Coordinates of C-alpha atoms and ligand atoms in Angstrom, one line a residue:
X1 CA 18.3 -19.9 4.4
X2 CA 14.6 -20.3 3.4
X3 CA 13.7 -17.6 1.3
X4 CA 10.5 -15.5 1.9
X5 CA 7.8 -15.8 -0.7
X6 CA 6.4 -12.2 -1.6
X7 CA 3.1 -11.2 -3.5
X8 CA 3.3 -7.8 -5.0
X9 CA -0.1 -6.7 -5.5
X10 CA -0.1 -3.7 -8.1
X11 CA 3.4 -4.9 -9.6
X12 CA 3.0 -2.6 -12.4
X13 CA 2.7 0.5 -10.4
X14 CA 5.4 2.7 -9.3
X15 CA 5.3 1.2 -6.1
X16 CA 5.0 -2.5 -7.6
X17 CA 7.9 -1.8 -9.4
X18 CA 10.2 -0.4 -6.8
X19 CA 9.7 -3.3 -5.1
X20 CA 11.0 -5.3 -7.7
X21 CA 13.8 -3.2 -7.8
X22 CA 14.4 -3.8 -4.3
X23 CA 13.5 -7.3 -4.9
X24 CA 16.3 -7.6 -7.7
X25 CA 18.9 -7.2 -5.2
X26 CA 17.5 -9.2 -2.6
X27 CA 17.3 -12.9 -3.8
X28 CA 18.8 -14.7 -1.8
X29 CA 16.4 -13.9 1.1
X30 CA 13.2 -13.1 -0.8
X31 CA 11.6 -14.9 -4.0
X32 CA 8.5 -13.1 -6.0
X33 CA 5.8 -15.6 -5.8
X34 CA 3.0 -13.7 -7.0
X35 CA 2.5 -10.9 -9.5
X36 CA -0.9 -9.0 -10.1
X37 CA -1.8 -6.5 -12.7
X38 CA -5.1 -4.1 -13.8
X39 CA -4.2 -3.7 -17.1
X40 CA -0.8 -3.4 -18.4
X41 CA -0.6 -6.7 -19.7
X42 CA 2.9 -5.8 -21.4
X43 CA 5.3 -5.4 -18.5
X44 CA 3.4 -7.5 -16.4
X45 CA 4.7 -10.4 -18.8
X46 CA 8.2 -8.9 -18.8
X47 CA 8.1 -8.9 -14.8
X48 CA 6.7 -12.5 -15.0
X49 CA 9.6 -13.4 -17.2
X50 CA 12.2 -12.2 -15.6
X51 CA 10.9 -13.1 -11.6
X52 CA 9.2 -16.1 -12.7
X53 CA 6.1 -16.4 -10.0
X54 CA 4.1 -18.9 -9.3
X55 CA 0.5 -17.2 -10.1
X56 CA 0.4 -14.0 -12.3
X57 CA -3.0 -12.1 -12.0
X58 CA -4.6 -9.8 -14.7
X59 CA -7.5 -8.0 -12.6
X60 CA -9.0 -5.2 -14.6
X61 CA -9.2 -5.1 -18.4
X62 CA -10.8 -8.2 -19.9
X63 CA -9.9 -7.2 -23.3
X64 CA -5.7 -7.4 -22.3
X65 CA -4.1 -10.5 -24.1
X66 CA -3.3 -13.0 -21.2
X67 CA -0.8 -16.1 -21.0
X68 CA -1.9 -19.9 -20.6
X69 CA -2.2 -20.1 -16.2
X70 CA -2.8 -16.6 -15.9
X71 CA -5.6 -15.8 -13.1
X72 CA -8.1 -13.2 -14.7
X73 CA -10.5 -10.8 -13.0
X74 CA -10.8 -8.9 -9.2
X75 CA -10.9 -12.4 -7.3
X76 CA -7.0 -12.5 -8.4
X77 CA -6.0 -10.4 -5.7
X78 CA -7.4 -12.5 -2.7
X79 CA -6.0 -15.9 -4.5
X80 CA -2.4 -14.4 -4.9
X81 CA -2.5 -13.2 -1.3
X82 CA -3.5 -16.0 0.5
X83 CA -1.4 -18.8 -1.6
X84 CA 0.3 -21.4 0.4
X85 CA 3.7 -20.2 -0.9
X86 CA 3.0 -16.4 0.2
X87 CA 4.9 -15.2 3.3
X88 CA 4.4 -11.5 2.9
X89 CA 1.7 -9.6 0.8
X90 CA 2.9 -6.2 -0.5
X91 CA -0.6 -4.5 -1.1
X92 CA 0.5 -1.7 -3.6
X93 CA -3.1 -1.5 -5.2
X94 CA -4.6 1.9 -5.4
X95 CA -7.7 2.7 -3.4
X96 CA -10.5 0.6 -2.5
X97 CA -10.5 -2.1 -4.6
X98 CA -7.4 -3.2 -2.2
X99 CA -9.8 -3.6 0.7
X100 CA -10.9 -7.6 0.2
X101 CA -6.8 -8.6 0.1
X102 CA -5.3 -7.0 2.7
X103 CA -8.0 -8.6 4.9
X104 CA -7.8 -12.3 3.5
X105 CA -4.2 -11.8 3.6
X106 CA -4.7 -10.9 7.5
X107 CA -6.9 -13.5 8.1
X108 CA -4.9 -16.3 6.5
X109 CA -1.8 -15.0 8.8
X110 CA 0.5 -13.0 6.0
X111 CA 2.6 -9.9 6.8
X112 CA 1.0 -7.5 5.1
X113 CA 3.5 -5.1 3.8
X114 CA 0.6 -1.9 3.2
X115 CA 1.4 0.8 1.0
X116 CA -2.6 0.9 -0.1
X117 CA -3.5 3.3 2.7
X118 CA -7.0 3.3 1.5
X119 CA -7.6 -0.1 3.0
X120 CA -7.3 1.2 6.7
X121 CA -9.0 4.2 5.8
X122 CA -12.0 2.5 4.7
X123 CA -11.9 -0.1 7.6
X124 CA -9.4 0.0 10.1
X125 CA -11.0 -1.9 12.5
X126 CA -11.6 -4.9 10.3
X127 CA -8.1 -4.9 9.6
X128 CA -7.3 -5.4 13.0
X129 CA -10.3 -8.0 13.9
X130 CA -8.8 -10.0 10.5
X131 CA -5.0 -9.3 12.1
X132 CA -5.7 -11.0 15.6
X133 CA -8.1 -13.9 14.4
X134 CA -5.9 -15.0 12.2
X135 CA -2.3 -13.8 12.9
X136 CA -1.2 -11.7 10.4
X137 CA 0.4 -8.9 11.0
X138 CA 0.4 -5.0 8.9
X139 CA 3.5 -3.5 8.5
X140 CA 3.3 0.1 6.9
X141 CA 5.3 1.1 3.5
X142 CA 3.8 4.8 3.6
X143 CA 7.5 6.6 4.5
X144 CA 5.9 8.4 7.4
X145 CA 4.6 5.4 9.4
X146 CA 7.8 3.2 8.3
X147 CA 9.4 6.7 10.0
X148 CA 7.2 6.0 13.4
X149 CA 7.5 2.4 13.2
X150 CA 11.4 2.6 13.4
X151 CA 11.5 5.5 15.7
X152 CA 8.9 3.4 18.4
X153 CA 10.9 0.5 17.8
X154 CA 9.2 -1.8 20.0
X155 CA 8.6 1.1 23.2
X156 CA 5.2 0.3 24.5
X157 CA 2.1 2.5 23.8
X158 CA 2.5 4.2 27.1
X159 CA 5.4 5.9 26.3
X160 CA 4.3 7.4 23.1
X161 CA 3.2 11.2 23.3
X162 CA 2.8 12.3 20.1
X163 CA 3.0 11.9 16.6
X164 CA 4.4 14.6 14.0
X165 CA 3.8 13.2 10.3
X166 CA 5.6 15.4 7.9
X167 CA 4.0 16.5 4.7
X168 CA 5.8 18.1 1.4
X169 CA 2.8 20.4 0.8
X170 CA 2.7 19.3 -2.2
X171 CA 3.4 21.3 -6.2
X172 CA 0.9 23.8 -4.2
X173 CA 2.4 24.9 -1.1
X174 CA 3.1 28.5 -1.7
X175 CA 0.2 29.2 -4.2
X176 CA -2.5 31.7 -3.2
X177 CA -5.6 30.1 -2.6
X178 CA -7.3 32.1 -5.4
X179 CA -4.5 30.8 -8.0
X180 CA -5.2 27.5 -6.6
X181 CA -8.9 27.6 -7.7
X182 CA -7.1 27.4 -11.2
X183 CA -4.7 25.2 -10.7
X184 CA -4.9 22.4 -13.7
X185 CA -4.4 18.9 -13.7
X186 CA -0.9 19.4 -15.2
X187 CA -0.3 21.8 -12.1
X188 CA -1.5 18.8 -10.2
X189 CA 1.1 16.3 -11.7
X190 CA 4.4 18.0 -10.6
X191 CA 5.1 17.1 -7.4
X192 CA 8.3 18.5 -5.9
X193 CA 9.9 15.5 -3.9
X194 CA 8.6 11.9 -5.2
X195 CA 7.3 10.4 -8.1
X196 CA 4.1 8.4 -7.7
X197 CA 0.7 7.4 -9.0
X198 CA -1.4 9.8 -10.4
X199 CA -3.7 9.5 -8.1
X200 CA -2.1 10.1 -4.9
X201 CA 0.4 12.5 -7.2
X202 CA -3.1 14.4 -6.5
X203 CA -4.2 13.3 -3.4
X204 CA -0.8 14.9 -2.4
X205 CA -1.6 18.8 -3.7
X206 CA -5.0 18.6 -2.0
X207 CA -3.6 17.5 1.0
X208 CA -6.4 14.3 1.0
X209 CA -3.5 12.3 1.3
X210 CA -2.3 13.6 4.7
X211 CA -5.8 13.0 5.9
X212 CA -5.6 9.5 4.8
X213 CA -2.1 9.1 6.4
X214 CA -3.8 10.6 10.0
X215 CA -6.3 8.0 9.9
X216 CA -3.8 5.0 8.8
X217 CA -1.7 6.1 11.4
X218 CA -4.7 6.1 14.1
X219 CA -5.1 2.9 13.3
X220 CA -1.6 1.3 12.8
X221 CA -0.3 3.0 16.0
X222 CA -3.8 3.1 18.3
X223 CA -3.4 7.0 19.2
X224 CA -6.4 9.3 19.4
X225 CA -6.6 11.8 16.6
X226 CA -5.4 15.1 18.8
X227 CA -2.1 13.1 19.5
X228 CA -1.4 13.2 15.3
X229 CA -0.3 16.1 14.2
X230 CA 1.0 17.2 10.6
X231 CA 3.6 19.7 9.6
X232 CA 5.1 20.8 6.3
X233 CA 8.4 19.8 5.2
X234 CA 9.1 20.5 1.5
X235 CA 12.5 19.0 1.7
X236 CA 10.9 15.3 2.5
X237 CA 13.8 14.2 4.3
X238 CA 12.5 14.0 7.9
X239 CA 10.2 11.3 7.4
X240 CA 7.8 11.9 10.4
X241 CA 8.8 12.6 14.2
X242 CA 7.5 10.5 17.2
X243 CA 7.6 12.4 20.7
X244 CA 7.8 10.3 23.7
X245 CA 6.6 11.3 27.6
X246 CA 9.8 12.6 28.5
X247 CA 9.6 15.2 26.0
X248 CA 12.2 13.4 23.9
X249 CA 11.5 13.1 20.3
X250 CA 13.0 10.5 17.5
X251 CA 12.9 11.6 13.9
X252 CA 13.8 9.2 10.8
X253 CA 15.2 10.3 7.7
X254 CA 16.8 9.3 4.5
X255 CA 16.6 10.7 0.8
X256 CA 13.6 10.7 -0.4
X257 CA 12.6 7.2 -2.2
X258 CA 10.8 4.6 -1.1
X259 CA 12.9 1.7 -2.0
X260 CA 13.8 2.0 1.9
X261 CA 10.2 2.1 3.4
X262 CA 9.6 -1.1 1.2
X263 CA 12.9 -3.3 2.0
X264 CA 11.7 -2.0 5.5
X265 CA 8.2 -3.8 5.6
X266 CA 9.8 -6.9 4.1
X267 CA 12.8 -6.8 6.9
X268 CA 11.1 -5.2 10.0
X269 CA 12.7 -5.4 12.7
X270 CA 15.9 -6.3 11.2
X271 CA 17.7 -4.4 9.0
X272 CA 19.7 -6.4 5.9
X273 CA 22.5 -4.7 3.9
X274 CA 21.5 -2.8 0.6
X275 CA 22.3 0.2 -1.7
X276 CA 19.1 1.0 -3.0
X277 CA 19.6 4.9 -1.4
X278 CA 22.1 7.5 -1.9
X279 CA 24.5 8.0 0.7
X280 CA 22.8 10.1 3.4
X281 CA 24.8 13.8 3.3
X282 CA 23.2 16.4 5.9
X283 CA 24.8 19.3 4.3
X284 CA 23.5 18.3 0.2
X285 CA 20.1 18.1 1.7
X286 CA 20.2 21.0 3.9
X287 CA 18.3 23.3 5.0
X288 CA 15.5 21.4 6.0
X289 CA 12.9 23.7 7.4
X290 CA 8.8 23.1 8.9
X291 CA 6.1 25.1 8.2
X292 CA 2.5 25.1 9.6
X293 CA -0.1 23.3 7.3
X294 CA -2.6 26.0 5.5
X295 CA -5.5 23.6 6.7
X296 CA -7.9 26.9 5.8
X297 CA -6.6 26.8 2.0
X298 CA -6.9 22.8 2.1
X299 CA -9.7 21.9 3.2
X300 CA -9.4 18.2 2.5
X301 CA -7.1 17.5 5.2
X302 CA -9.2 18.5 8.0
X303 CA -12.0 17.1 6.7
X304 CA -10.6 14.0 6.3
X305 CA -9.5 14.5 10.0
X306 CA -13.3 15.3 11.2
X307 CA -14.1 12.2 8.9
X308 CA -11.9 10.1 11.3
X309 CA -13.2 11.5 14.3
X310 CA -16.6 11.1 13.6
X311 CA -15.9 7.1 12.8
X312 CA -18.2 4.2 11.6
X313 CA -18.5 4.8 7.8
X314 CA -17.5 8.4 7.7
X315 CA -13.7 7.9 6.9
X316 CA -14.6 5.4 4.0
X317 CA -17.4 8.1 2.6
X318 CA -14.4 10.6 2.7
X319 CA -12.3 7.8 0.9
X320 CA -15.2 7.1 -1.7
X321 CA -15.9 10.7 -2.6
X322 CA -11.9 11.6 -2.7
X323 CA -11.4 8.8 -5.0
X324 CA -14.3 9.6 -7.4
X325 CA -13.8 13.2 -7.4
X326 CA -10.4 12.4 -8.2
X327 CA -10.8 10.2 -11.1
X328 CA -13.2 13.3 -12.5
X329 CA -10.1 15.6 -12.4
X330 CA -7.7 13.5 -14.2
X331 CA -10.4 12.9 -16.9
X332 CA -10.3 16.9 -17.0
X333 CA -14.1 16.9 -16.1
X334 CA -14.0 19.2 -12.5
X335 CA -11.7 21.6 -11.6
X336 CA -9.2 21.4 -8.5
X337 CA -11.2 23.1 -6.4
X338 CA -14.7 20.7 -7.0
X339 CA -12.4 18.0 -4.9
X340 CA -12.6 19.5 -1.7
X341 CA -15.8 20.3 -2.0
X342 CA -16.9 16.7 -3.3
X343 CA -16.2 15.1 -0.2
X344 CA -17.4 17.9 2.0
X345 CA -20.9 17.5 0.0
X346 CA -20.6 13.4 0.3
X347 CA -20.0 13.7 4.0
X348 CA -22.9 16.0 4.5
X349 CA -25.0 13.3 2.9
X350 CA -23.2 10.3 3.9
X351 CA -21.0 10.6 7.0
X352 CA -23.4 9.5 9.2
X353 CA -23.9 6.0 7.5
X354 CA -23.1 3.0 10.1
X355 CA -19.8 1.3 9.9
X356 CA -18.9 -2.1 11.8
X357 CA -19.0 -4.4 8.8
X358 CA -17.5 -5.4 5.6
X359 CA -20.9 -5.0 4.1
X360 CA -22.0 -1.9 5.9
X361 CA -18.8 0.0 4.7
X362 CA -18.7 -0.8 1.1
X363 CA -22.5 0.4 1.3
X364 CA -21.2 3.9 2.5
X365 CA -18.2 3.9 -0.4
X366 CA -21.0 3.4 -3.0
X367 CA -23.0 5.7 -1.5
X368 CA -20.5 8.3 -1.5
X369 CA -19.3 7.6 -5.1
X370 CA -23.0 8.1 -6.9
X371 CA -23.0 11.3 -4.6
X372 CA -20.1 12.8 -6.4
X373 CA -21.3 10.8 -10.0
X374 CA -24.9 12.8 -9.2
X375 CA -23.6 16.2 -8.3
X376 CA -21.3 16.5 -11.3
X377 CA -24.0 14.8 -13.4
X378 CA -22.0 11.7 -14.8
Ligands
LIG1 P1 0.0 3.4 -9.3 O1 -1.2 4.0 -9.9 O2 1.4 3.7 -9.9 O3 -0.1 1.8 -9.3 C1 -1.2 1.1 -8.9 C2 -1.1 -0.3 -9.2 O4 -2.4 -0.9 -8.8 C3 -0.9 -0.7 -10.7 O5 -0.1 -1.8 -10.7 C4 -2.3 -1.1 -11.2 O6 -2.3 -2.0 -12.2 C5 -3.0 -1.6 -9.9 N1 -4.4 -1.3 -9.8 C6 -5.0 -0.1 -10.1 N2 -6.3 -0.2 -9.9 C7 -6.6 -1.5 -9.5 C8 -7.8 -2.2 -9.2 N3 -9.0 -1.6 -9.2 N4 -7.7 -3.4 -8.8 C9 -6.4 -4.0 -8.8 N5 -5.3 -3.4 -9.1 C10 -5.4 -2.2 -9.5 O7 -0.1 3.8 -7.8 P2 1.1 3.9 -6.7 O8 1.6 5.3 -6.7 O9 2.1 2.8 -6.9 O10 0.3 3.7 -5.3 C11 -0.2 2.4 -4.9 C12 -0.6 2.6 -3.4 O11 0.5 2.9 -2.6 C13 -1.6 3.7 -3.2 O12 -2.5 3.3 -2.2 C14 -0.8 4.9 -2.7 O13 -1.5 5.7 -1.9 C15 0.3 4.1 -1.9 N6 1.6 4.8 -1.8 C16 2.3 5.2 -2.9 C17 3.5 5.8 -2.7 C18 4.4 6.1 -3.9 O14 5.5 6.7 -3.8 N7 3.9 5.9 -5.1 C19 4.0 6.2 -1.5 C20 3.2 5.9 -0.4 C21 2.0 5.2 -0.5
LIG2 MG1 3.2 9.0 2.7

């Protein structure tokens, strides 16, 4: 068997590094061909040790110690995804700054195995331009579309109603919306169900994340925004549901970890053996109940919603602006509240820029991040 060559993109995050978990167990079919750090130069030599890639890439922090052969600076990330040894590109960069090599990985033909959400946020429609010139192909490691992907399973368009995503609701989910004006940034940190990045750790108590996970999933699955609908399900075992014309509806679920959403991407459509989950028991995990989303208490995910709607650059100015406000509250310089109301200031200045081109949309980001930099005076 020829084994599948894999960029991980982000390899030191805490999704980079559950797909080298995954990865570990998984040699005979897969080999890691390309590693890519920002700055923690330390364990991205350990990875590089022990997986021994092709090309290792330090992106961020010129001042990090670097090996003989390593690839330094930002242009790392297109080189690692579009080397001749690269079958599949797992994007696991956070935010933006993904944008540039999910599409040259597109455009030179790669599966791109997407758990940087932000890049079809900020331009779906690229994406898809890059997928179909050049033949690549997205598939989605964000547990809720992995959850629609496998419940679709190949059914046409036409016989897709309606999408449920499922949401935790975050550390936040019963607090008052006064005691959530005071929530801190440790409050912030302690999500109930998975353990992530800081910043969408975050992203997930606002609810910004949900937004983004509405307009990826416009875009990955070509429904219009009032057939994707969100509902809270602190449990996170129900991944997402997918209701079909006959009024039938498919549900995946799991325990909670997303070593299965990434074997997934590398796999889809088969399915290989592995032991990376628990063994599934209804009763352990039970009950699992819904409630309605508190879209009056977080604002973010509606207007991230609207921001969708709306179209051309608004959903990357709601990207920009979450992503800047959100770097200001783990620096401990606005409160939680100031997120919301960030982006809601950003899109009232910036929504309306034009979208359409690579060009025209990092325009808008910027935009949007001196906007937030302005109003909170940094
Ligand atoms: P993380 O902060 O743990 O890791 C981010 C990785 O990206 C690190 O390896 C870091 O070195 C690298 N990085 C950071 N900034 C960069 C930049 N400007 N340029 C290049 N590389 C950079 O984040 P994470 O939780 O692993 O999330 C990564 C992506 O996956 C995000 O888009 C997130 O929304 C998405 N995602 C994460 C989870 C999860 O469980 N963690 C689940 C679903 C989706
Ligand atoms: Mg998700």
């Amino acid at each position: 068997m020829t084994r599948r060559g894999v960029a991980i993109l982000g390899s030191t995050g805490s999704i980079g590094t559950t797909a080298l978990r995954v990865l570990s167990r998984q040699r005979e079919r897969f080999r890691v061909s390309a590693l890519t750090a920002f700055s923690n130069g330390a364990l991205l030599r350990e990875q590089a040790a022990i997986f021994a890639p092709s090309f290792v890439g330090m992106v961020g922090d010129p001042a990090v110690a670097v090996d003989e052969g390593w690839c330094t600076g930002p242009q790392c990330l297109v080189e690692a995804a579009t080397r001749a040894d690269v079958d599949v590109v797992l994007n696991a960069v956070v935010g933006a700054a993904g944008l540039d090599a999910t599409l040259a990985a597109l455009s030179a033909g790669k599966r791109v195995a997407l758990a940087n959400k932000e890049t079809l946020v900020v331009a779906g429609e690229l994406a898809a331009a890059a997928a179909r010139s050049g033949g690549g192909e997205i598939v989605p490691v964000d547990s809720e579309h992995s959850a629609i992907l496998q419940c679709i399973a190949g059914r046409p368009h036409s016989e897709v109603r309606r999408l449920v995503l499922t949401a935790s609701g975050g550390p936040f989910r019963s607090w008052s919306r006064e005691r959530l004006e005071q929530a801190t940034l440790a409050d912030a940190l302690q999500h109930p169900t998975w353990q992530m990045g800081r910043k969408i750790t975050v992203d997930s108590a606002t609810l910004a994340n949900k937004a983004l996970e509405v307009i990826e999933a416009h875009f990955l699955f070509g429904l219009p925004y009032d057939r994707i609908e969100v509902v809270v399900h602190p449990q996170s075992v129900v991944h997402s549901f997918v209701e079909f014309v006959d009024g039938s509806v498919l549900a995946q679920m799991g325990v909670p970890s997303m070593e299965l959403p990434v074997l997934y991407a590398l796999t889809h459509p088969d399915r290989i053996p592995d032991t990376g989950v628990p063994p599934f028991d209804p009763v352990e995990l039970s009950p699992l109940t819904f409630e309605r989303v508190r879209s009056d208490d977080f604002p973010a995910l509606s207007l991230g919603v609207a921001a969708g709607v709306a179209g051309g650059a608004a959903p990357a100015v709601f990207n920009a602006a979450n992503e800047r406000a959100v770097a200001l509250f783990l620096d401990g310089r606005i409160a939680f509240g100031d997120i919301p109301r960030a982006i809601a200031g950003a899109l009232a200045a910036h929504g309306g820029m034009p979208g359409g081109s690579r060009e025209s949309l990092l325009a808008a980001d910027a935009a949007a991040r001196r906007y937030v930099a302005e109003r909170h005076r940094c």
